[in-house]
Structures are given as C-alpha cells and as structure tokens.
mmCIF file of C-alpha atoms in Angstrom:
data_model
loop_
_atom_site.group_PDB
_atom_site.id
_atom_site.type_symbol
_atom_site.label_atom_id
_atom_site.label_comp_id
_atom_site.label_asym_id
_atom_site.label_seq_id
_atom_site.Cartn_x
_atom_site.Cartn_y
_atom_site.Cartn_z
ATOM 1 C CA MET A 790 8.746 22.786 0.540
ATOM 2 C CA ALA A 791 10.806 22.993 -2.413
ATOM 3 C CA LEU A 792 12.664 26.125 -3.235
ATOM 4 C CA LYS A 793 11.957 27.955 -6.448
ATOM 5 C CA SER A 794 14.168 28.976 -9.282
ATOM 6 C CA THR A 795 14.808 33.027 -9.138
ATOM 7 C CA ILE A 796 14.234 34.865 -12.589
ATOM 8 C CA TYR A 797 16.166 37.262 -13.894
ATOM 9 C CA LYS A 798 15.787 39.616 -16.336
ATOM 10 C CA VAL A 799 18.745 40.874 -18.621
ATOM 11 C CA MET A 800 19.061 43.479 -21.215
ATOM 12 C CA LEU A 801 22.142 42.048 -23.284
ATOM 13 C CA ASN A 802 24.149 44.192 -26.008
ATOM 14 C CA VAL A 803 26.739 42.245 -27.621
ATOM 15 C CA ALA A 804 29.482 43.404 -29.812
ATOM 16 C CA ASP A 805 31.822 40.303 -30.779
ATOM 17 C CA THR A 806 34.332 41.400 -33.156
ATOM 18 C CA ASN A 807 35.139 37.799 -33.677
ATOM 19 C CA ARG A 808 32.279 36.679 -35.333
ATOM 20 C CA GLN A 809 31.105 39.935 -36.490
ATOM 21 C CA VAL A 810 27.501 39.711 -34.200
ATOM 22 C CA TYR A 811 26.157 42.615 -33.093
ATOM 23 C CA GLY A 812 22.780 43.382 -31.146
ATOM 24 C CA ASP A 813 20.738 43.183 -28.138
ATOM 25 C CA TYR A 814 19.237 40.665 -26.896
ATOM 26 C CA ALA A 815 16.108 40.239 -23.997
ATOM 27 C CA LEU A 816 17.167 37.135 -21.855
ATOM 28 C CA THR A 817 15.236 35.479 -19.112
ATOM 29 C CA ILE A 818 17.103 33.517 -16.713
ATOM 30 C CA ALA A 819 15.853 30.785 -14.427
ATOM 31 C CA ARG A 820 18.467 30.798 -11.808
ATOM 32 C CA HIS A 821 18.306 27.188 -9.751
ATOM 33 C CA PRO A 822 18.259 27.253 -5.778
ATOM 34 C CA SER A 823 21.641 25.566 -5.736
ATOM 35 C CA GLU A 824 23.226 27.826 -8.297
ATOM 36 C CA THR A 825 25.397 30.777 -7.463
ATOM 37 C CA ASP A 826 25.476 34.189 -9.144
ATOM 38 C CA ARG A 827 28.727 33.204 -10.383
ATOM 39 C CA ARG A 828 27.782 30.317 -12.171
ATOM 40 C CA MET A 829 24.821 32.211 -13.373
ATOM 41 C CA MET A 830 27.240 35.023 -14.780
ATOM 42 C CA LEU A 831 29.445 32.294 -16.454
ATOM 43 C CA ARG A 832 26.149 31.408 -18.360
ATOM 44 C CA ILE A 833 25.396 35.063 -19.340
ATOM 45 C CA LEU A 834 29.185 35.420 -20.666
ATOM 46 C CA ALA A 835 28.973 32.002 -22.763
ATOM 47 C CA PHE A 836 25.672 33.532 -24.282
ATOM 48 C CA ALA A 837 27.028 36.398 -25.424
ATOM 49 C CA LEU A 838 30.336 34.512 -26.749
ATOM 50 C CA HIS A 839 27.789 32.572 -28.751
ATOM 51 C CA ALA A 840 25.351 35.005 -29.408
ATOM 52 C CA ASP A 841 22.202 34.123 -31.384
ATOM 53 C CA ALA A 842 18.676 34.684 -31.545
ATOM 54 C CA ALA A 843 18.158 30.119 -31.899
ATOM 55 C CA LEU A 844 20.541 30.243 -28.510
ATOM 56 C CA ALA A 845 18.793 28.821 -26.016
ATOM 57 C CA PHE A 846 19.496 28.011 -22.352
ATOM 58 C CA GLY A 847 18.809 24.764 -21.205
ATOM 59 C CA ARG A 848 16.648 23.438 -18.453
ATOM 60 C CA GLY A 849 19.109 23.673 -15.222
ATOM 61 C CA ILE A 850 21.851 22.569 -12.893
ATOM 62 C CA SER A 851 19.743 18.922 -12.601
ATOM 63 C CA THR A 852 18.735 18.338 -15.603
ATOM 64 C CA ASP A 853 21.153 15.873 -16.906
ATOM 65 C CA ASP A 854 20.332 15.428 -20.760
ATOM 66 C CA GLU A 855 20.540 19.377 -21.636
ATOM 67 C CA PRO A 856 23.258 21.644 -21.398
ATOM 68 C CA ASP A 857 23.750 25.099 -20.206
ATOM 69 C CA LEU A 858 23.464 26.778 -23.655
ATOM 70 C CA TRP A 859 22.572 24.536 -27.264
ATOM 71 C CA LEU A 860 21.694 26.156 -30.354
ATOM 72 C CA LYS A 861 19.613 23.966 -32.512
ATOM 73 C CA ASP A 862 18.479 24.696 -36.085
ATOM 74 C CA ASP A 863 15.249 24.007 -38.044
ATOM 75 C CA THR A 864 15.434 20.367 -38.127
ATOM 76 C CA GLY A 865 16.165 19.965 -34.293
ATOM 77 C CA GLN A 866 19.564 19.098 -34.743
ATOM 78 C CA VAL A 867 22.064 20.687 -32.038
ATOM 79 C CA ARG A 868 24.498 22.270 -33.584
ATOM 80 C CA LEU A 869 26.217 24.039 -30.670
ATOM 81 C CA TRP A 870 26.368 22.784 -26.643
ATOM 82 C CA VAL A 871 27.727 24.980 -23.946
ATOM 83 C CA GLU A 872 28.434 22.999 -20.937
ATOM 84 C CA LEU A 873 29.875 24.846 -17.616
ATOM 85 C CA GLY A 874 32.185 23.852 -15.068
ATOM 86 C CA ASN A 875 33.965 20.378 -14.488
ATOM 87 C CA PRO A 876 31.849 17.804 -15.948
ATOM 88 C CA ASP A 877 31.835 14.232 -15.509
ATOM 89 C CA PRO A 878 33.989 13.282 -19.366
ATOM 90 C CA ASP A 879 31.111 10.976 -20.539
ATOM 91 C CA ARG A 880 28.974 13.695 -20.325
ATOM 92 C CA LEU A 881 31.094 15.681 -22.684
ATOM 93 C CA ARG A 882 31.440 12.384 -24.671
ATOM 94 C CA LYS A 883 27.222 12.294 -25.378
ATOM 95 C CA ALA A 884 27.026 15.684 -25.853
ATOM 96 C CA CYS A 885 29.956 15.084 -28.946
ATOM 97 C CA ALA A 886 27.862 12.612 -30.226
ATOM 98 C CA LYS A 887 24.628 14.679 -30.296
ATOM 99 C CA ALA A 888 25.929 18.253 -31.449
ATOM 100 C CA ASP A 889 27.958 19.911 -34.056
ATOM 101 C CA ASP A 890 30.139 21.477 -31.811
ATOM 102 C CA VAL A 891 30.606 21.283 -28.259
ATOM 103 C CA VAL A 892 32.107 24.322 -25.970
ATOM 104 C CA LEU A 893 33.394 23.942 -22.291
ATOM 105 C CA TYR A 894 34.220 26.627 -19.789
ATOM 106 C CA ALA A 895 35.962 25.397 -16.988
ATOM 107 C CA TYR A 896 36.538 27.326 -13.715
ATOM 108 C CA GLY A 897 38.001 26.913 -10.643
ATOM 109 C CA ASP A 898 41.544 27.862 -10.528
ATOM 110 C CA ARG A 899 42.271 24.525 -7.661
ATOM 111 C CA ALA A 900 39.770 21.878 -9.637
ATOM 112 C CA THR A 901 40.047 22.556 -13.299
ATOM 113 C CA PRO A 902 43.684 21.552 -13.609
ATOM 114 C CA VAL A 903 43.284 18.757 -11.539
ATOM 115 C CA TRP A 904 40.553 17.423 -13.998
ATOM 116 C CA TRP A 905 41.879 18.453 -17.223
ATOM 117 C CA ARG A 906 45.458 16.141 -16.006
ATOM 118 C CA LYS A 907 42.842 13.712 -15.158
ATOM 119 C CA HIS A 908 40.590 13.397 -18.633
ATOM 120 C CA GLU A 909 43.367 15.458 -20.860
ATOM 121 C CA ASP A 910 44.173 11.823 -22.839
ATOM 122 C CA TYR A 911 40.514 10.930 -23.279
ATOM 123 C CA LEU A 912 38.789 13.990 -23.801
ATOM 124 C CA SER A 913 41.778 15.139 -26.599
ATOM 125 C CA ARG A 914 40.668 12.554 -29.002
ATOM 126 C CA PHE A 915 36.768 14.844 -29.755
ATOM 127 C CA ASP A 916 37.418 16.363 -32.896
ATOM 128 C CA ASN A 917 34.231 18.393 -31.815
ATOM 129 C CA LEU A 918 35.414 19.777 -28.510
ATOM 130 C CA GLN A 919 36.872 22.910 -27.461
ATOM 131 C CA ILE A 920 37.739 23.999 -23.835
ATOM 132 C CA TYR A 921 38.581 27.204 -22.303
ATOM 133 C CA THR A 922 39.283 28.454 -19.300
ATOM 134 C CA VAL A 923 37.995 31.079 -16.596
ATOM 135 C CA ALA A 924 40.024 32.887 -14.013
ATOM 136 C CA ASP A 925 38.614 32.596 -10.272
ATOM 137 C CA ALA A 926 39.262 36.106 -9.784
ATOM 138 C CA GLU A 927 37.951 37.359 -13.189
ATOM 139 C CA ALA A 928 34.785 35.267 -12.390
ATOM 140 C CA ALA A 929 34.400 36.889 -9.112
ATOM 141 C CA ASP A 930 34.648 40.005 -10.522
ATOM 142 C CA LEU A 931 31.846 38.984 -12.995
ATOM 143 C CA GLU A 932 29.521 37.915 -10.808
ATOM 144 C CA LYS A 933 29.761 41.111 -8.430
ATOM 145 C CA LEU A 934 27.809 42.819 -11.715
ATOM 146 C CA ALA A 935 24.840 40.192 -11.057
ATOM 147 C CA GLY A 936 21.294 41.907 -10.227
ATOM 148 C CA GLN A 937 17.723 40.594 -11.146
ATOM 149 C CA ASN A 938 17.095 43.236 -13.567
ATOM 150 C CA LEU A 939 20.270 43.223 -15.441
ATOM 151 C CA GLY A 940 21.586 45.624 -18.440
ATOM 152 C CA LEU A 941 25.053 44.163 -19.897
ATOM 153 C CA GLN A 942 27.518 45.424 -22.781
ATOM 154 C CA CYS A 943 29.944 42.331 -23.810
ATOM 155 C CA THR A 944 32.556 43.721 -26.655
ATOM 156 C CA VAL A 945 34.529 40.457 -27.632
ATOM 157 C CA THR A 946 37.682 40.467 -28.985
ATOM 158 C CA ASP A 947 39.599 37.241 -29.838
ATOM 159 C CA ASN A 948 39.572 35.457 -26.349
ATOM 160 C CA THR A 949 38.931 39.037 -24.467
ATOM 161 C CA VAL A 950 35.591 39.741 -23.430
ATOM 162 C CA TRP A 951 34.640 42.888 -21.815
ATOM 163 C CA VAL A 952 31.864 43.163 -19.924
ATOM 164 C CA SER A 953 30.344 46.507 -18.128
ATOM 165 C CA ASN A 954 27.018 47.688 -16.560
ATOM 166 C CA ASP A 955 26.393 50.528 -13.720
ATOM 167 C CA ALA A 956 28.316 48.645 -11.011
ATOM 168 C CA GLY A 957 31.395 48.153 -12.814
ATOM 169 C CA ASN A 958 33.639 47.117 -15.628
ATOM 170 C CA VAL A 959 35.048 42.999 -15.456
ATOM 171 C CA THR A 960 37.771 41.899 -18.637
ATOM 172 C CA VAL A 961 37.530 37.987 -18.502
ATOM 173 C CA SER A 962 40.530 36.465 -20.648
ATOM 174 C CA LEU A 963 39.492 33.023 -21.716
ATOM 175 C CA HIS A 964 42.448 30.593 -21.814
ATOM 176 C CA THR A 965 42.622 27.549 -24.342
ATOM 177 C CA LEU A 966 42.896 23.946 -22.506
ATOM 178 C CA LYS A 967 41.757 22.052 -26.324
ATOM 179 C CA ARG A 968 40.644 23.715 -29.393
ATOM 180 C CA GLU A 969 38.619 21.526 -32.433
ATOM 181 C CA ALA A 970 41.075 19.712 -34.629
#
C-alpha cells in the first residue's frame, strides 16, 4: 500500500521590505512521503520570498511538469516558476521557455558547487533564470522549526530572511549564483 502525503497547516506572516509586501497567508502543504522536513521548510521559505495571493504550490516531488511553486496570471500564463534542489538543466530550460521568470533555490553544500560547475555555461544563457543557494547549516536550523500546525513569521531584507516561531529563530542568507540578465 502506498504511503499518503502528510498535511501541514501553516499560518505564514510575511514582511518583505524588498518588495513592500506585508501579509498573512494560510497555507496547506501536502508533504510527499519521500520529502524531508528540510525540503518542506525550504518550500515555505520560497513562498515567503515570493509571497502573493496567486502563488501556489505545485503537485509535488513526483510531478515532472510542475514546479515546487508557481504564479499564474488570469490568462494562465506562468509568471513565476520556482524550483528547489539541483534539478536537471533541461528541466530549467523548459521552465525558462514556459515562464516569465524562473528562480532556483539550490541546497546541498557539497552537491551544489559540483552541479553549478558542471552546468554554469549552459544555464548562463537563460536571461530569465535566477539561482540562489541556501547553506546546509541554515537549512538544518530551518528544519528544526517544522511542525504540522505551524505559525511562522518571516522578515525579508535584501538576501536575508529572518524566520521565527515558538520553537526558535533562524537567519537564512541567500547566496547568489546567477541573477537575471
């Protein structure tokens, strides 16, 4: 029998001083059985960084044709495509063809530099692609905040995100590998 996704309820308060976005978001997240708390918390972090009432989670890890998060306009055009991890470069190429903007949040202190060295030349040609990294230590601290009924406060300033709840406070610094051209 296949394992079912675990449902998480998140009340997310976002104060994004970069974009002047301030608001509360009630999120329902289905965590695939193969997804870790760390990856789920990184999805929530990505949501906070792009917070918008129309931003939606994709169907999950096992879906090839949807991102982790995306923002579509009223016509169905994909305005923003957000990925996590170290995906196949062809997946990012397809995303760049489908969406106005594509953002990747790479993680894995050992794997990401190897992945980037291997694919940097290829990925550098996509003008609508941005790539940031999250350090393993910060992702591990973020993971410690996870819970099924979760209240989180996120403050975004420049490339730094302060995340807090009753379990603690975490500072996440995003390191830029590639900016939009």
